[in-house]
């Protein structure tokens, strides 16, 4: 029997899976509320959950609704996250405030990972990690994803870090924070929209079973105080020349309009979606589906 945490509300499906020690995959909700346009966001959320189920695991989409932390959402709750206009974007530092004030919020990587661990879930699928922003040596703009993952025992499947970031600096921070990092069937660190960010990975794995063995070794060696990142490149990347052109114009526009802090990422992603005529959106959807499938395979392999 899982121990019930009074601040968490489990869906019946997730509760039953955890109670029976069956594989569960945590899914973030920010991509639903802030990452994809309506009505595609709800359609993709449903498809992602279906992908996890088809692979033999239980999906646990995480969000805060009217001050209640939900570990696993019903279809009507998915609709609320996708369609309501009062859904904030919450990192881990915002969670207690949202709960105490009865607000609703979609959870970022940092918040989702924190709540997943609190709920007893150890595998998490997302799109791309946050990291060190360009110009951070002056702005000190660094995602809370990094510090959160430095203190959580969770395996995160992602398409590397968003290409709008300072990828090299982010990799340095991952090393400093002792966050494990492996490439899935690649030694090239992916850059979200791109299969290769230009940086090389030290470790490669070729199956979910290998990752399950690494997870077990981390526990035995007590190096599981920080997360394990599985970098899974998108199958069909965005056109590189177009990507670089859109990124440059987006960064210039953000600077001109004074966009700073956590507003930068959604601003640039929206700029990509609007300017690429749907190509970046296609890649974004492919990423979350592929990562969810791999995360489910890892959860199933680990459960064995």
PDB file of C-alpha atoms in Angstrom:
ATOM      1  CA  UNK A   1       0.000   0.000   0.000  1.00  0.00           C
ATOM      2  CA  UNK A   2       1.290   3.475  -0.852  1.00  0.00           C
ATOM      3  CA  UNK A   3       1.329   6.029   1.918  1.00  0.00           C
ATOM      4  CA  UNK A   4      -1.203   8.750   1.243  1.00  0.00           C
ATOM      5  CA  UNK A   5       0.138  12.274   1.389  1.00  0.00           C
ATOM      6  CA  UNK A   6      -2.659  14.634   2.503  1.00  0.00           C
ATOM      7  CA  UNK A   7      -1.594  17.362   0.083  1.00  0.00           C
ATOM      8  CA  UNK A   8      -1.768  15.078  -2.967  1.00  0.00           C
ATOM      9  CA  UNK A   9      -4.886  13.823  -4.723  1.00  0.00           C
ATOM     10  CA  UNK A  10      -4.247  10.676  -6.770  1.00  0.00           C
ATOM     11  CA  UNK A  11      -6.448   9.625  -9.640  1.00  0.00           C
ATOM     12  CA  UNK A  12      -7.925   6.173  -9.159  1.00  0.00           C
ATOM     13  CA  UNK A  13      -5.808   4.832 -12.038  1.00  0.00           C
ATOM     14  CA  UNK A  14      -2.520   6.159 -10.654  1.00  0.00           C
ATOM     15  CA  UNK A  15      -3.334   5.161  -7.079  1.00  0.00           C
ATOM     16  CA  UNK A  16      -4.095   1.594  -8.151  1.00  0.00           C
ATOM     17  CA  UNK A  17      -0.887   1.366 -10.184  1.00  0.00           C
ATOM     18  CA  UNK A  18       1.319   2.662  -7.371  1.00  0.00           C
ATOM     19  CA  UNK A  19      -0.433   0.459  -4.844  1.00  0.00           C
ATOM     20  CA  UNK A  20       0.335  -2.588  -6.991  1.00  0.00           C
ATOM     21  CA  UNK A  21       3.940  -1.489  -7.698  1.00  0.00           C
ATOM     22  CA  UNK A  22       3.162  -1.201 -11.402  1.00  0.00           C
ATOM     23  CA  UNK A  23       5.110   1.188 -13.693  1.00  0.00           C
ATOM     24  CA  UNK A  24       3.989   4.818 -13.685  1.00  0.00           C
ATOM     25  CA  UNK A  25       5.241   7.746 -15.783  1.00  0.00           C
ATOM     26  CA  UNK A  26       4.920  11.334 -14.608  1.00  0.00           C
ATOM     27  CA  UNK A  27       3.932  13.908 -17.255  1.00  0.00           C
ATOM     28  CA  UNK A  28       4.158  17.664 -16.931  1.00  0.00           C
ATOM     29  CA  UNK A  29       1.179  19.922 -17.594  1.00  0.00           C
ATOM     30  CA  UNK A  30       2.908  23.138 -18.713  1.00  0.00           C
ATOM     31  CA  UNK A  31       3.180  21.813 -22.250  1.00  0.00           C
ATOM     32  CA  UNK A  32      -0.614  21.431 -22.238  1.00  0.00           C
ATOM     33  CA  UNK A  33      -1.488  24.865 -20.882  1.00  0.00           C
ATOM     34  CA  UNK A  34       1.389  26.980 -22.189  1.00  0.00           C
ATOM     35  CA  UNK A  35       3.357  24.965 -24.739  1.00  0.00           C
ATOM     36  CA  UNK A  36       0.806  24.015 -27.394  1.00  0.00           C
ATOM     37  CA  UNK A  37      -2.081  25.940 -28.995  1.00  0.00           C
ATOM     38  CA  UNK A  38      -5.728  25.086 -28.460  1.00  0.00           C
ATOM     39  CA  UNK A  39      -7.366  22.706 -29.338  1.00  0.00           C
ATOM     40  CA  UNK A  40      -4.272  20.691 -30.300  1.00  0.00           C
ATOM     41  CA  UNK A  41      -2.985  20.823 -26.719  1.00  0.00           C
ATOM     42  CA  UNK A  42      -5.827  18.688 -25.384  1.00  0.00           C
ATOM     43  CA  UNK A  43      -5.611  16.248 -28.285  1.00  0.00           C
ATOM     44  CA  UNK A  44      -1.874  15.777 -27.755  1.00  0.00           C
ATOM     45  CA  UNK A  45      -2.309  15.374 -23.978  1.00  0.00           C
ATOM     46  CA  UNK A  46      -4.773  12.556 -24.576  1.00  0.00           C
ATOM     47  CA  UNK A  47      -2.544  10.944 -27.204  1.00  0.00           C
ATOM     48  CA  UNK A  48       0.498  11.066 -24.911  1.00  0.00           C
ATOM     49  CA  UNK A  49      -1.398   9.361 -22.106  1.00  0.00           C
ATOM     50  CA  UNK A  50      -2.562   6.702 -24.569  1.00  0.00           C
ATOM     51  CA  UNK A  51       1.050   6.111 -25.713  1.00  0.00           C
ATOM     52  CA  UNK A  52       2.139   5.489 -22.107  1.00  0.00           C
ATOM     53  CA  UNK A  53      -0.731   3.066 -21.516  1.00  0.00           C
ATOM     54  CA  UNK A  54      -0.029   1.165 -24.747  1.00  0.00           C
ATOM     55  CA  UNK A  55       3.563   0.642 -23.573  1.00  0.00           C
ATOM     56  CA  UNK A  56       2.341  -0.970 -20.361  1.00  0.00           C
ATOM     57  CA  UNK A  57       2.660   1.915 -17.904  1.00  0.00           C
ATOM     58  CA  UNK A  58       0.213   4.290 -16.233  1.00  0.00           C
ATOM     59  CA  UNK A  59       0.340   8.014 -17.104  1.00  0.00           C
ATOM     60  CA  UNK A  60       0.307  10.499 -14.234  1.00  0.00           C
ATOM     61  CA  UNK A  61      -0.177  14.002 -15.599  1.00  0.00           C
ATOM     62  CA  UNK A  62       0.514  16.402 -12.741  1.00  0.00           C
ATOM     63  CA  UNK A  63      -1.119  19.794 -12.125  1.00  0.00           C
ATOM     64  CA  UNK A  64      -2.614  22.038  -9.455  1.00  0.00           C
ATOM     65  CA  UNK A  65      -6.341  22.677  -9.864  1.00  0.00           C
ATOM     66  CA  UNK A  66      -8.128  25.082  -7.533  1.00  0.00           C
ATOM     67  CA  UNK A  67      -5.470  24.641  -4.889  1.00  0.00           C
ATOM     68  CA  UNK A  68      -5.336  20.838  -5.068  1.00  0.00           C
ATOM     69  CA  UNK A  69      -2.274  18.946  -6.336  1.00  0.00           C
ATOM     70  CA  UNK A  70      -3.426  16.239  -8.729  1.00  0.00           C
ATOM     71  CA  UNK A  71      -1.253  13.210  -9.457  1.00  0.00           C
ATOM     72  CA  UNK A  72      -3.022  11.921 -12.539  1.00  0.00           C
ATOM     73  CA  UNK A  73      -5.866  13.775 -14.211  1.00  0.00           C
ATOM     74  CA  UNK A  74      -9.321  12.709 -15.323  1.00  0.00           C
ATOM     75  CA  UNK A  75     -10.340  13.678 -18.847  1.00  0.00           C
ATOM     76  CA  UNK A  76     -12.376  16.607 -17.531  1.00  0.00           C
ATOM     77  CA  UNK A  77      -9.354  17.775 -15.526  1.00  0.00           C
ATOM     78  CA  UNK A  78      -7.169  17.515 -18.645  1.00  0.00           C
ATOM     79  CA  UNK A  79      -9.757  19.699 -20.383  1.00  0.00           C
ATOM     80  CA  UNK A  80      -9.557  22.243 -17.567  1.00  0.00           C
ATOM     81  CA  UNK A  81      -5.763  22.502 -17.809  1.00  0.00           C
ATOM     82  CA  UNK A  82      -5.990  22.769 -21.588  1.00  0.00           C
ATOM     83  CA  UNK A  83      -8.811  25.297 -21.862  1.00  0.00           C
ATOM     84  CA  UNK A  84      -9.089  27.437 -18.737  1.00  0.00           C
ATOM     85  CA  UNK A  85      -7.592  30.939 -18.900  1.00  0.00           C
ATOM     86  CA  UNK A  86      -6.619  31.086 -15.214  1.00  0.00           C
ATOM     87  CA  UNK A  87      -3.911  28.404 -15.361  1.00  0.00           C
ATOM     88  CA  UNK A  88      -0.626  29.850 -14.097  1.00  0.00           C
ATOM     89  CA  UNK A  89       2.820  28.359 -14.710  1.00  0.00           C
ATOM     90  CA  UNK A  90       4.249  27.014 -11.459  1.00  0.00           C
ATOM     91  CA  UNK A  91       7.811  26.040 -10.664  1.00  0.00           C
ATOM     92  CA  UNK A  92       8.581  24.231  -7.415  1.00  0.00           C
ATOM     93  CA  UNK A  93       8.893  27.484  -5.449  1.00  0.00           C
ATOM     94  CA  UNK A  94       5.330  28.439  -6.451  1.00  0.00           C
ATOM     95  CA  UNK A  95       3.618  25.215  -5.407  1.00  0.00           C
ATOM     96  CA  UNK A  96       2.860  26.025  -1.775  1.00  0.00           C
ATOM     97  CA  UNK A  97       1.567  29.472  -2.716  1.00  0.00           C
ATOM     98  CA  UNK A  98      -0.744  28.058  -5.385  1.00  0.00           C
ATOM     99  CA  UNK A  99      -2.095  25.443  -2.983  1.00  0.00           C
ATOM    100  CA  UNK A 100      -2.534  27.837  -0.055  1.00  0.00           C
ATOM    101  CA  UNK A 101      -4.338  30.442  -2.163  1.00  0.00           C
ATOM    102  CA  UNK A 102      -6.524  27.999  -4.073  1.00  0.00           C
ATOM    103  CA  UNK A 103      -5.054  28.802  -7.467  1.00  0.00           C
ATOM    104  CA  UNK A 104      -4.657  26.594 -10.519  1.00  0.00           C
ATOM    105  CA  UNK A 105      -1.303  26.000 -12.154  1.00  0.00           C
ATOM    106  CA  UNK A 106       0.414  23.832 -14.706  1.00  0.00           C
ATOM    107  CA  UNK A 107       3.678  22.399 -13.447  1.00  0.00           C
ATOM    108  CA  UNK A 108       7.103  22.983 -14.976  1.00  0.00           C
ATOM    109  CA  UNK A 109       9.857  20.358 -15.101  1.00  0.00           C
ATOM    110  CA  UNK A 110      11.075  21.409 -11.640  1.00  0.00           C
ATOM    111  CA  UNK A 111       7.616  21.303 -10.076  1.00  0.00           C
ATOM    112  CA  UNK A 112       6.541  18.112 -11.826  1.00  0.00           C
ATOM    113  CA  UNK A 113       9.727  16.305 -10.802  1.00  0.00           C
ATOM    114  CA  UNK A 114       9.324  17.445  -7.187  1.00  0.00           C
ATOM    115  CA  UNK A 115       5.709  16.311  -6.987  1.00  0.00           C
ATOM    116  CA  UNK A 116       6.428  13.043  -8.801  1.00  0.00           C
ATOM    117  CA  UNK A 117       9.083  12.095  -6.245  1.00  0.00           C
ATOM    118  CA  UNK A 118       6.750  13.149  -3.431  1.00  0.00           C
ATOM    119  CA  UNK A 119       4.137  10.814  -4.919  1.00  0.00           C
ATOM    120  CA  UNK A 120       6.549   7.897  -5.278  1.00  0.00           C
ATOM    121  CA  UNK A 121       7.006   8.138  -9.073  1.00  0.00           C
ATOM    122  CA  UNK A 122      10.551   7.855 -10.379  1.00  0.00           C
ATOM    123  CA  UNK A 123      10.247   8.163 -14.182  1.00  0.00           C
ATOM    124  CA  UNK A 124       9.229  11.407 -15.870  1.00  0.00           C
ATOM    125  CA  UNK A 125       8.774  12.369 -19.532  1.00  0.00           C
ATOM    126  CA  UNK A 126       9.018  15.967 -20.705  1.00  0.00           C
ATOM    127  CA  UNK A 127       9.921  17.884 -23.858  1.00  0.00           C
ATOM    128  CA  UNK A 128      13.143  19.768 -23.242  1.00  0.00           C
ATOM    129  CA  UNK A 129      14.892  20.798 -20.030  1.00  0.00           C
ATOM    130  CA  UNK A 130      15.326  24.352 -18.918  1.00  0.00           C
ATOM    131  CA  UNK A 131      18.879  25.453 -18.326  1.00  0.00           C
ATOM    132  CA  UNK A 132      21.298  28.361 -18.431  1.00  0.00           C
ATOM    133  CA  UNK A 133      20.019  31.196 -20.582  1.00  0.00           C
ATOM    134  CA  UNK A 134      22.161  33.078 -23.046  1.00  0.00           C
ATOM    135  CA  UNK A 135      23.782  36.043 -21.333  1.00  0.00           C
ATOM    136  CA  UNK A 136      23.357  34.473 -17.893  1.00  0.00           C
ATOM    137  CA  UNK A 137      26.774  35.798 -16.880  1.00  0.00           C
ATOM    138  CA  UNK A 138      25.042  39.178 -16.679  1.00  0.00           C
ATOM    139  CA  UNK A 139      21.409  38.306 -15.992  1.00  0.00           C
ATOM    140  CA  UNK A 140      21.967  35.246 -13.736  1.00  0.00           C
ATOM    141  CA  UNK A 141      19.008  33.721 -15.616  1.00  0.00           C
ATOM    142  CA  UNK A 142      19.078  30.000 -14.972  1.00  0.00           C
ATOM    143  CA  UNK A 143      16.154  27.604 -14.877  1.00  0.00           C
ATOM    144  CA  UNK A 144      15.087  26.137 -11.553  1.00  0.00           C
ATOM    145  CA  UNK A 145      14.965  22.804 -13.386  1.00  0.00           C
ATOM    146  CA  UNK A 146      18.693  22.364 -12.802  1.00  0.00           C
ATOM    147  CA  UNK A 147      18.759  22.946  -9.054  1.00  0.00           C
ATOM    148  CA  UNK A 148      15.573  20.942  -8.565  1.00  0.00           C
ATOM    149  CA  UNK A 149      16.976  17.946 -10.440  1.00  0.00           C
ATOM    150  CA  UNK A 150      20.214  18.146  -8.461  1.00  0.00           C
ATOM    151  CA  UNK A 151      18.278  17.053  -5.366  1.00  0.00           C
ATOM    152  CA  UNK A 152      15.747  14.548  -6.735  1.00  0.00           C
ATOM    153  CA  UNK A 153      16.048  10.829  -7.437  1.00  0.00           C
ATOM    154  CA  UNK A 154      14.165  10.720 -10.720  1.00  0.00           C
ATOM    155  CA  UNK A 155      14.845   9.646 -14.287  1.00  0.00           C
ATOM    156  CA  UNK A 156      13.885  12.337 -16.798  1.00  0.00           C
ATOM    157  CA  UNK A 157      13.469  11.599 -20.493  1.00  0.00           C
ATOM    158  CA  UNK A 158      13.859  14.728 -22.619  1.00  0.00           C
ATOM    159  CA  UNK A 159      15.101  15.940 -25.997  1.00  0.00           C
ATOM    160  CA  UNK A 160      18.114  17.576 -24.368  1.00  0.00           C
ATOM    161  CA  UNK A 161      17.747  21.250 -23.514  1.00  0.00           C
ATOM    162  CA  UNK A 162      15.892  23.836 -25.522  1.00  0.00           C
ATOM    163  CA  UNK A 163      18.062  25.206 -28.309  1.00  0.00           C
ATOM    164  CA  UNK A 164      17.202  28.755 -27.260  1.00  0.00           C
ATOM    165  CA  UNK A 165      19.501  28.281 -24.227  1.00  0.00           C
ATOM    166  CA  UNK A 166      23.257  28.373 -23.707  1.00  0.00           C
ATOM    167  CA  UNK A 167      23.711  24.641 -24.229  1.00  0.00           C
ATOM    168  CA  UNK A 168      27.408  24.523 -23.313  1.00  0.00           C
ATOM    169  CA  UNK A 169      26.879  26.350 -20.042  1.00  0.00           C
ATOM    170  CA  UNK A 170      23.906  24.118 -19.236  1.00  0.00           C
ATOM    171  CA  UNK A 171      26.014  20.990 -19.725  1.00  0.00           C
ATOM    172  CA  UNK A 172      28.655  22.426 -17.402  1.00  0.00           C
ATOM    173  CA  UNK A 173      26.001  23.025 -14.737  1.00  0.00           C
ATOM    174  CA  UNK A 174      24.671  19.464 -15.115  1.00  0.00           C
ATOM    175  CA  UNK A 175      28.177  18.186 -14.436  1.00  0.00           C
ATOM    176  CA  UNK A 176      28.729  20.514 -11.473  1.00  0.00           C
ATOM    177  CA  UNK A 177      25.410  19.470  -9.944  1.00  0.00           C
ATOM    178  CA  UNK A 178      26.251  15.749 -10.424  1.00  0.00           C
ATOM    179  CA  UNK A 179      23.154  15.161 -12.529  1.00  0.00           C
ATOM    180  CA  UNK A 180      23.604  11.945 -14.533  1.00  0.00           C
ATOM    181  CA  UNK A 181      23.389  12.205 -18.312  1.00  0.00           C
ATOM    182  CA  UNK A 182      23.166   9.557 -21.040  1.00  0.00           C
ATOM    183  CA  UNK A 183      22.271   9.780 -24.706  1.00  0.00           C
ATOM    184  CA  UNK A 184      19.669   7.373 -26.029  1.00  0.00           C
ATOM    185  CA  UNK A 185      21.152   5.759 -29.125  1.00  0.00           C
ATOM    186  CA  UNK A 186      23.361   8.810 -29.673  1.00  0.00           C
ATOM    187  CA  UNK A 187      26.546  10.464 -28.465  1.00  0.00           C
ATOM    188  CA  UNK A 188      25.366  13.855 -29.738  1.00  0.00           C
ATOM    189  CA  UNK A 189      23.607  15.957 -27.135  1.00  0.00           C
ATOM    190  CA  UNK A 190      20.252  16.900 -28.691  1.00  0.00           C
ATOM    191  CA  UNK A 191      19.049  20.495 -28.794  1.00  0.00           C
ATOM    192  CA  UNK A 192      15.271  20.057 -28.653  1.00  0.00           C
ATOM    193  CA  UNK A 193      14.319  21.055 -32.222  1.00  0.00           C
ATOM    194  CA  UNK A 194      17.711  19.726 -33.382  1.00  0.00           C
ATOM    195  CA  UNK A 195      19.116  16.210 -33.049  1.00  0.00           C
ATOM    196  CA  UNK A 196      22.616  17.579 -32.436  1.00  0.00           C
ATOM    197  CA  UNK A 197      23.315  20.726 -30.424  1.00  0.00           C
ATOM    198  CA  UNK A 198      27.004  20.569 -31.344  1.00  0.00           C
ATOM    199  CA  UNK A 199      28.084  19.018 -28.046  1.00  0.00           C
ATOM    200  CA  UNK A 200      29.205  15.428 -27.484  1.00  0.00           C
ATOM    201  CA  UNK A 201      27.954  13.105 -24.767  1.00  0.00           C
ATOM    202  CA  UNK A 202      30.256  10.846 -22.788  1.00  0.00           C
ATOM    203  CA  UNK A 203      27.747   8.040 -22.260  1.00  0.00           C
ATOM    204  CA  UNK A 204      25.377   6.270 -24.656  1.00  0.00           C
ATOM    205  CA  UNK A 205      22.689   3.655 -24.049  1.00  0.00           C
ATOM    206  CA  UNK A 206      20.756   1.676 -26.640  1.00  0.00           C
ATOM    207  CA  UNK A 207      17.794   0.222 -24.761  1.00  0.00           C
ATOM    208  CA  UNK A 208      15.387   0.842 -21.923  1.00  0.00           C
ATOM    209  CA  UNK A 209      16.795  -2.267 -20.246  1.00  0.00           C
ATOM    210  CA  UNK A 210      20.265  -0.674 -20.092  1.00  0.00           C
ATOM    211  CA  UNK A 211      18.761   2.398 -18.458  1.00  0.00           C
ATOM    212  CA  UNK A 212      16.990   0.208 -15.893  1.00  0.00           C
ATOM    213  CA  UNK A 213      20.342  -1.382 -14.998  1.00  0.00           C
ATOM    214  CA  UNK A 214      21.911   2.065 -14.602  1.00  0.00           C
ATOM    215  CA  UNK A 215      19.038   3.130 -12.345  1.00  0.00           C
ATOM    216  CA  UNK A 216      19.588   0.086 -10.124  1.00  0.00           C
ATOM    217  CA  UNK A 217      23.354   0.736  -9.993  1.00  0.00           C
ATOM    218  CA  UNK A 218      22.742   4.354  -8.968  1.00  0.00           C
ATOM    219  CA  UNK A 219      20.762   3.115  -5.962  1.00  0.00           C
ATOM    220  CA  UNK A 220      23.398   0.535  -5.013  1.00  0.00           C
ATOM    221  CA  UNK A 221      26.185   3.117  -5.252  1.00  0.00           C
ATOM    222  CA  UNK A 222      24.102   5.833  -3.549  1.00  0.00           C
ATOM    223  CA  UNK A 223      24.636   8.280  -6.414  1.00  0.00           C
ATOM    224  CA  UNK A 224      20.894   8.657  -6.883  1.00  0.00           C
ATOM    225  CA  UNK A 225      20.672  11.848  -4.827  1.00  0.00           C
ATOM    226  CA  UNK A 226      20.380  13.709  -8.144  1.00  0.00           C
ATOM    227  CA  UNK A 227      18.433  12.978 -11.311  1.00  0.00           C
ATOM    228  CA  UNK A 228      19.391  10.867 -14.303  1.00  0.00           C
ATOM    229  CA  UNK A 229      18.759  12.620 -17.619  1.00  0.00           C
ATOM    230  CA  UNK A 230      18.077  10.469 -20.683  1.00  0.00           C
ATOM    231  CA  UNK A 231      18.614  12.627 -23.776  1.00  0.00           C
ATOM    232  CA  UNK A 232      16.387  11.287 -26.550  1.00  0.00           C
ATOM    233  CA  UNK A 233      16.790  13.131 -29.878  1.00  0.00           C
ATOM    234  CA  UNK A 234      13.722  13.830 -32.012  1.00  0.00           C
ATOM    235  CA  UNK A 235      13.574  11.555 -35.054  1.00  0.00           C
ATOM    236  CA  UNK A 236      13.016  14.296 -37.645  1.00  0.00           C
ATOM    237  CA  UNK A 237      14.635  17.576 -36.668  1.00  0.00           C
ATOM    238  CA  UNK A 238      13.712  21.069 -37.791  1.00  0.00           C
ATOM    239  CA  UNK A 239      15.520  22.548 -40.793  1.00  0.00           C
ATOM    240  CA  UNK A 240      18.736  23.881 -39.264  1.00  0.00           C
ATOM    241  CA  UNK A 241      19.139  27.005 -41.358  1.00  0.00           C
ATOM    242  CA  UNK A 242      15.538  27.988 -40.676  1.00  0.00           C
ATOM    243  CA  UNK A 243      15.947  27.173 -36.990  1.00  0.00           C
ATOM    244  CA  UNK A 244      18.992  29.425 -36.637  1.00  0.00           C
ATOM    245  CA  UNK A 245      17.290  32.273 -38.490  1.00  0.00           C
ATOM    246  CA  UNK A 246      14.153  32.095 -36.343  1.00  0.00           C
ATOM    247  CA  UNK A 247      16.170  31.842 -33.124  1.00  0.00           C
ATOM    248  CA  UNK A 248      18.201  34.937 -33.998  1.00  0.00           C
ATOM    249  CA  UNK A 249      15.107  36.967 -34.814  1.00  0.00           C
ATOM    250  CA  UNK A 250      13.348  35.747 -31.659  1.00  0.00           C
ATOM    251  CA  UNK A 251      16.245  36.657 -29.389  1.00  0.00           C
ATOM    252  CA  UNK A 252      16.444  40.120 -30.974  1.00  0.00           C
ATOM    253  CA  UNK A 253      12.709  40.632 -30.530  1.00  0.00           C
ATOM    254  CA  UNK A 254      12.793  39.460 -26.898  1.00  0.00           C
ATOM    255  CA  UNK A 255      15.594  41.906 -26.127  1.00  0.00           C
ATOM    256  CA  UNK A 256      13.777  44.764 -27.849  1.00  0.00           C
ATOM    257  CA  UNK A 257      10.531  44.075 -25.986  1.00  0.00           C
ATOM    258  CA  UNK A 258      12.244  43.577 -22.615  1.00  0.00           C
ATOM    259  CA  UNK A 259      11.194  39.960 -22.174  1.00  0.00           C
ATOM    260  CA  UNK A 260      13.120  38.497 -19.236  1.00  0.00           C
ATOM    261  CA  UNK A 261      13.046  35.657 -16.680  1.00  0.00           C
ATOM    262  CA  UNK A 262      10.606  32.783 -17.030  1.00  0.00           C
ATOM    263  CA  UNK A 263       8.709  34.694 -19.714  1.00  0.00           C
ATOM    264  CA  UNK A 264      11.580  34.194 -22.180  1.00  0.00           C
ATOM    265  CA  UNK A 265      11.012  30.508 -22.927  1.00  0.00           C
ATOM    266  CA  UNK A 266       7.270  30.673 -23.755  1.00  0.00           C
ATOM    267  CA  UNK A 267       7.902  33.885 -25.710  1.00  0.00           C
ATOM    268  CA  UNK A 268      10.569  32.275 -27.884  1.00  0.00           C
ATOM    269  CA  UNK A 269       8.619  29.040 -28.328  1.00  0.00           C
ATOM    270  CA  UNK A 270       5.593  31.025 -29.493  1.00  0.00           C
ATOM    271  CA  UNK A 271       7.868  32.983 -31.849  1.00  0.00           C
ATOM    272  CA  UNK A 272       9.086  29.661 -33.279  1.00  0.00           C
ATOM    273  CA  UNK A 273       5.539  28.349 -33.717  1.00  0.00           C
ATOM    274  CA  UNK A 274       4.341  31.537 -35.434  1.00  0.00           C
ATOM    275  CA  UNK A 275       7.380  32.014 -37.660  1.00  0.00           C
ATOM    276  CA  UNK A 276       8.112  28.427 -38.701  1.00  0.00           C
ATOM    277  CA  UNK A 277       4.608  27.933 -40.137  1.00  0.00           C
ATOM    278  CA  UNK A 278       3.960  24.895 -37.981  1.00  0.00           C
ATOM    279  CA  UNK A 279       7.296  23.108 -38.372  1.00  0.00           C
ATOM    280  CA  UNK A 280       8.461  23.755 -34.811  1.00  0.00           C
ATOM    281  CA  UNK A 281       5.046  22.742 -33.502  1.00  0.00           C
ATOM    282  CA  UNK A 282       5.304  19.453 -35.378  1.00  0.00           C
ATOM    283  CA  UNK A 283       8.722  18.799 -33.829  1.00  0.00           C
ATOM    284  CA  UNK A 284       7.459  19.754 -30.371  1.00  0.00           C
ATOM    285  CA  UNK A 285       4.623  17.231 -30.599  1.00  0.00           C
ATOM    286  CA  UNK A 286       6.937  14.519 -31.953  1.00  0.00           C
ATOM    287  CA  UNK A 287       9.303  15.128 -29.037  1.00  0.00           C
ATOM    288  CA  UNK A 288       6.785  14.692 -26.247  1.00  0.00           C
ATOM    289  CA  UNK A 289       5.285  11.592 -27.861  1.00  0.00           C
ATOM    290  CA  UNK A 290       8.673   9.946 -28.397  1.00  0.00           C
ATOM    291  CA  UNK A 291       9.866  10.815 -24.897  1.00  0.00           C
ATOM    292  CA  UNK A 292       6.684   9.487 -23.306  1.00  0.00           C
ATOM    293  CA  UNK A 293       7.040   6.183 -25.146  1.00  0.00           C
ATOM    294  CA  UNK A 294      10.665   5.798 -24.041  1.00  0.00           C
ATOM    295  CA  UNK A 295       9.838   6.781 -20.450  1.00  0.00           C
ATOM    296  CA  UNK A 296       7.121   4.133 -20.368  1.00  0.00           C
ATOM    297  CA  UNK A 297       9.576   1.517 -21.663  1.00  0.00           C
ATOM    298  CA  UNK A 298      12.063   2.532 -18.935  1.00  0.00           C
ATOM    299  CA  UNK A 299       9.394   2.327 -16.228  1.00  0.00           C
ATOM    300  CA  UNK A 300       8.322  -1.124 -17.442  1.00  0.00           C
ATOM    301  CA  UNK A 301      11.918  -2.373 -17.682  1.00  0.00           C
ATOM    302  CA  UNK A 302      12.671  -1.033 -14.195  1.00  0.00           C
ATOM    303  CA  UNK A 303       9.589  -2.716 -12.762  1.00  0.00           C
ATOM    304  CA  UNK A 304      10.864  -6.071 -13.972  1.00  0.00           C
TER     305      UNK A 304
END
